Amino acid sequence: MSLVRLIVLGIVALDGEAHGYAVRRKVGEWRVDSWTRVQPGSIYHALKQLARDGRLRALAAEESAEGPDRVRYRLTEVGRAEFVERLEAALGSFDIEALGVGVAFMDALPKKRVAALLDDQMQRARANVAHLRALRTETPEEGQAPHTGDLLDLWIGNLDATTRWVEGIRTRLGPA
Amino acid sequence: MSLVRLIVLGIVALDGEAHGYAVRRKVGEWRVDSWTRVQPGSIYHALKQLARDGRLRALAAEESAEGPDRVRYRLTEVGRAEFVERLEAALGSFDIEALGVGVAFMDALPKKRVAALLDDQMQRARANVAHLRALRTETPEEGQAPHTGDLLDLWIGNLDATTRWVEGIRTRLGPA
DNA sequence: GAGGTGCTAGTCAAGTTTGACTAGGAGGGC
DNA sequence: GCCCTCCTAGTCAAACTTGACTAGCACCTC
């Protein structure tokens, strides 16, 4: 899951820069833990990878009045591009966690863009639900998983609930 | 995610033994990929860890008529105990993937036990939904995540859909 | 002023996951 | 026979995640 990467990019993007502990704190303050688990280690790891990949630039370690020195990171242009790319992908995803993170950061994109992405997401989601329903009523093939029908129902139900939620968000954005 | 561990244990438990490729194939045949992604590497890794931990015993490599030699694994008593433990945990989980895997293998437990686990799951899930709804209507605190209300709605909607699904499974099992 | 507590800031080893890669064997086409 | 393809069976390095751990600093208490 490179959701962590998106989350870190998104938080750094808010102010253009941040140090690791600030990101970590923000992840804690927001109840990010409700929608996706992000451990401190993952955050620092992501920061390092992003810095290595030129998405963030590590500034010189600065002194802190309240504790050890800390490293501040600044978002680069490439970093912003990756943020947008990942954010758009998240807003088109069927994965509930990705979708949640996408919506959390959606204000970083133009409204029209978000609307288009969500329209697309909904269309594909509905097609997917239809496909799963079709599978559901098919005569069971050989060698299927036990309780395949139930499992399909689980996915259909959740996809459906998610789609209704997306619909709500989309409606609020107003007509395209 | 040690869901892979549960899946591998569950598949090996079906016949008491299996070799890696057979597990991999079964994961492919079943549309396990709909409910959870399991890569080949993870399967072989899990098999090795399970063998190291005494949950499986690796039998001598046997020749195969259709390809390279293969290693067959047999479930041990300790392994079966871990299987049951993980299965029960999965059936009490709120995580949709875990729950799906749990239901896929639920026939390995006595019906009554499954009924009790699902009853418990539903009770906790309803409490959780109530709690989230309460959070939802709370006056927003300082420093909340952007779109916190929406994110809560997403979780409430999905948890709710999942709970209705569990209810269906539970009902079918008959009265406790 | 020594020690305890709690927040700040981050490191690290162990475990897990991913996706690409290797390599054996069977069968078909030419 | 030789090559190509596809299935069988698994390995491996790189990346990612986890949870426990270290260490600086301030404040309080005794």
Coordinates of C-alpha atoms in Angstrom, one line a residue, chain A residues 3-173:
Chain A
L3 CA -1.3 5.0 0.6
V4 CA 1.1 6.1 3.2
R5 CA 3.1 7.8 0.5
L6 CA 0.0 9.7 -0.6
I7 CA -0.9 10.7 3.0
V8 CA 2.6 12.0 3.7
L9 CA 2.7 13.9 0.4
G10 CA -0.7 15.3 1.2
I11 CA 0.2 16.5 4.6
V12 CA 3.5 18.0 3.5
A13 CA 1.6 19.7 0.6
L14 CA -0.7 21.5 3.0
D15 CA 2.0 23.9 4.1
G16 CA 4.6 23.1 1.5
E17 CA 6.9 21.7 4.2
A18 CA 6.9 19.8 7.4
H19 CA 9.2 17.7 9.6
G20 CA 8.5 14.1 10.4
Y21 CA 7.1 14.4 13.8
A22 CA 4.6 17.1 12.6
V23 CA 3.4 14.7 10.0
R24 CA 3.1 12.0 12.6
R25 CA 1.2 14.2 14.9
K26 CA -1.2 15.3 12.2
V27 CA -1.9 11.7 11.3
G28 CA -2.6 11.1 15.0
E29 CA -4.8 14.2 15.5
W30 CA -6.9 13.5 12.6
R31 CA -8.4 10.2 13.4
V32 CA -6.6 8.8 10.5
D33 CA -6.5 5.6 12.5
S34 CA -10.2 5.2 11.8
W35 CA -9.8 4.9 8.1
T36 CA -6.3 3.5 7.8
R37 CA -3.6 2.5 10.1
V38 CA -0.3 4.3 9.7
Q39 CA 2.5 3.5 12.1
P40 CA 5.3 6.1 12.8
G41 CA 7.9 3.9 11.2
S42 CA 6.0 3.9 8.0
I43 CA 5.9 7.7 8.0
Y44 CA 9.6 8.1 8.5
H45 CA 10.3 5.5 6.0
A46 CA 8.1 7.2 3.4
L47 CA 9.7 10.5 4.1
K48 CA 13.1 9.0 3.4
Q49 CA 12.0 7.3 0.2
L50 CA 10.3 10.4 -1.0
A51 CA 13.5 12.4 -0.3
R52 CA 15.6 9.8 -2.1
D53 CA 13.3 10.0 -5.1
G54 CA 13.4 13.8 -5.3
R55 CA 9.8 14.2 -4.2
L56 CA 10.9 16.0 -1.1
R57 CA 14.0 17.9 -0.3
A58 CA 15.5 17.4 3.2
L59 CA 16.5 20.8 4.6
A60 CA 19.4 21.0 7.1
A61 CA 18.5 19.7 10.6
E62 CA 17.1 22.4 12.7
E63 CA 17.2 22.8 16.5
S64 CA 14.0 22.4 18.4
A65 CA 13.2 24.2 21.6
E66 CA 11.2 21.2 22.9
G67 CA 13.4 18.3 22.1
P68 CA 16.0 16.8 19.8
D69 CA 16.9 18.3 16.4
R70 CA 14.5 17.7 13.6
V71 CA 14.6 17.4 9.8
R72 CA 12.3 19.6 7.8
Y73 CA 11.2 18.4 4.3
R74 CA 10.0 20.6 1.5
L75 CA 7.8 19.4 -1.3
T76 CA 9.4 19.7 -4.8
E77 CA 7.7 20.2 -8.1
V78 CA 8.2 16.5 -8.9
G79 CA 6.7 15.7 -5.5
R80 CA 3.7 17.8 -6.2
A81 CA 3.2 16.0 -9.5
E82 CA 3.3 12.7 -7.8
F83 CA 0.9 13.9 -5.2
V84 CA -1.6 14.9 -7.8
E85 CA -1.2 11.6 -9.7
R86 CA -1.7 9.5 -6.6
L87 CA -4.6 11.6 -5.5
E88 CA -6.4 11.2 -8.8
A89 CA -5.8 7.5 -8.7
A90 CA -7.2 7.4 -5.1
L91 CA -10.3 9.2 -6.2
G92 CA -10.9 6.6 -8.9
S93 CA -10.3 3.7 -6.7
F94 CA -12.8 1.1 -5.4
D95 CA -10.7 0.6 -2.3
I96 CA -12.5 2.2 0.6
E97 CA -9.3 3.3 2.3
A98 CA -7.8 4.9 -0.8
L99 CA -11.1 6.6 -1.5
G100 CA -11.2 8.0 2.0
V101 CA -7.8 9.4 1.7
G102 CA -8.6 10.8 -1.7
V103 CA -11.6 12.6 -0.3
A104 CA -9.7 13.9 2.6
F105 CA -7.3 15.6 0.3
M106 CA -9.6 16.4 -2.6
D107 CA -9.6 20.1 -1.9
A108 CA -6.1 20.1 -3.4
L109 CA -7.6 19.6 -6.9
P110 CA -9.9 21.8 -8.8
K111 CA -13.6 21.1 -8.1
K112 CA -14.3 20.2 -11.7
R113 CA -11.5 17.7 -11.8
V114 CA -12.8 16.0 -8.7
A115 CA -16.3 15.9 -10.1
A116 CA -15.0 14.3 -13.3
L117 CA -13.0 11.7 -11.4
L118 CA -15.9 10.8 -9.1
D119 CA -18.2 10.5 -12.1
D120 CA -15.8 8.1 -13.7
Q121 CA -15.4 6.2 -10.4
M122 CA -19.2 5.8 -10.0
Q123 CA -19.6 4.6 -13.6
R124 CA -17.0 1.9 -13.2
A125 CA -18.3 1.0 -9.8
R126 CA -21.8 0.4 -11.1
A127 CA -20.5 -1.7 -14.0
N128 CA -18.5 -3.7 -11.4
V129 CA -21.5 -4.2 -9.2
A130 CA -23.5 -5.4 -12.3
H131 CA -20.7 -7.8 -13.1
L132 CA -20.6 -9.2 -9.6
R133 CA -24.4 -9.6 -9.6
A134 CA -24.1 -11.5 -12.8
L135 CA -21.4 -13.8 -11.4
R136 CA -23.7 -14.2 -8.3
T137 CA -26.5 -15.8 -10.3
E138 CA -24.3 -17.9 -12.5
T139 CA -24.5 -21.6 -12.0
P140 CA -21.5 -22.5 -9.7
E141 CA -18.5 -23.8 -11.6
E142 CA -16.3 -26.6 -10.5
G143 CA -13.8 -26.0 -7.8
Q144 CA -15.2 -22.8 -6.5
A145 CA -14.3 -21.4 -3.2
P146 CA -16.6 -22.4 -0.3
H147 CA -19.3 -19.8 0.2
T148 CA -18.5 -18.0 -3.0
G149 CA -22.0 -16.6 -3.2
D150 CA -21.8 -15.1 0.2
L151 CA -18.4 -13.6 -0.5
L152 CA -19.8 -12.0 -3.6
D153 CA -22.7 -10.6 -1.6
L154 CA -20.3 -9.1 0.8
W155 CA -18.4 -7.3 -1.9
I156 CA -21.6 -6.2 -3.7
G157 CA -23.0 -4.8 -0.5
N158 CA -19.9 -2.9 0.3
L159 CA -19.3 -1.6 -3.2
D160 CA -22.9 -0.5 -3.3
A161 CA -22.6 1.4 0.0
T162 CA -19.4 3.0 -1.1
T163 CA -21.0 4.1 -4.4
R164 CA -23.9 5.7 -2.6
W165 CA -21.4 7.6 -0.5
V166 CA -19.5 8.7 -3.5
E167 CA -22.8 9.8 -5.0
G168 CA -23.4 12.0 -2.0
I169 CA -20.0 13.7 -2.3
R170 CA -20.4 14.1 -6.0
T171 CA -23.9 15.7 -5.7
R172 CA -22.6 18.2 -3.2
L173 CA -20.0 19.4 -5.7

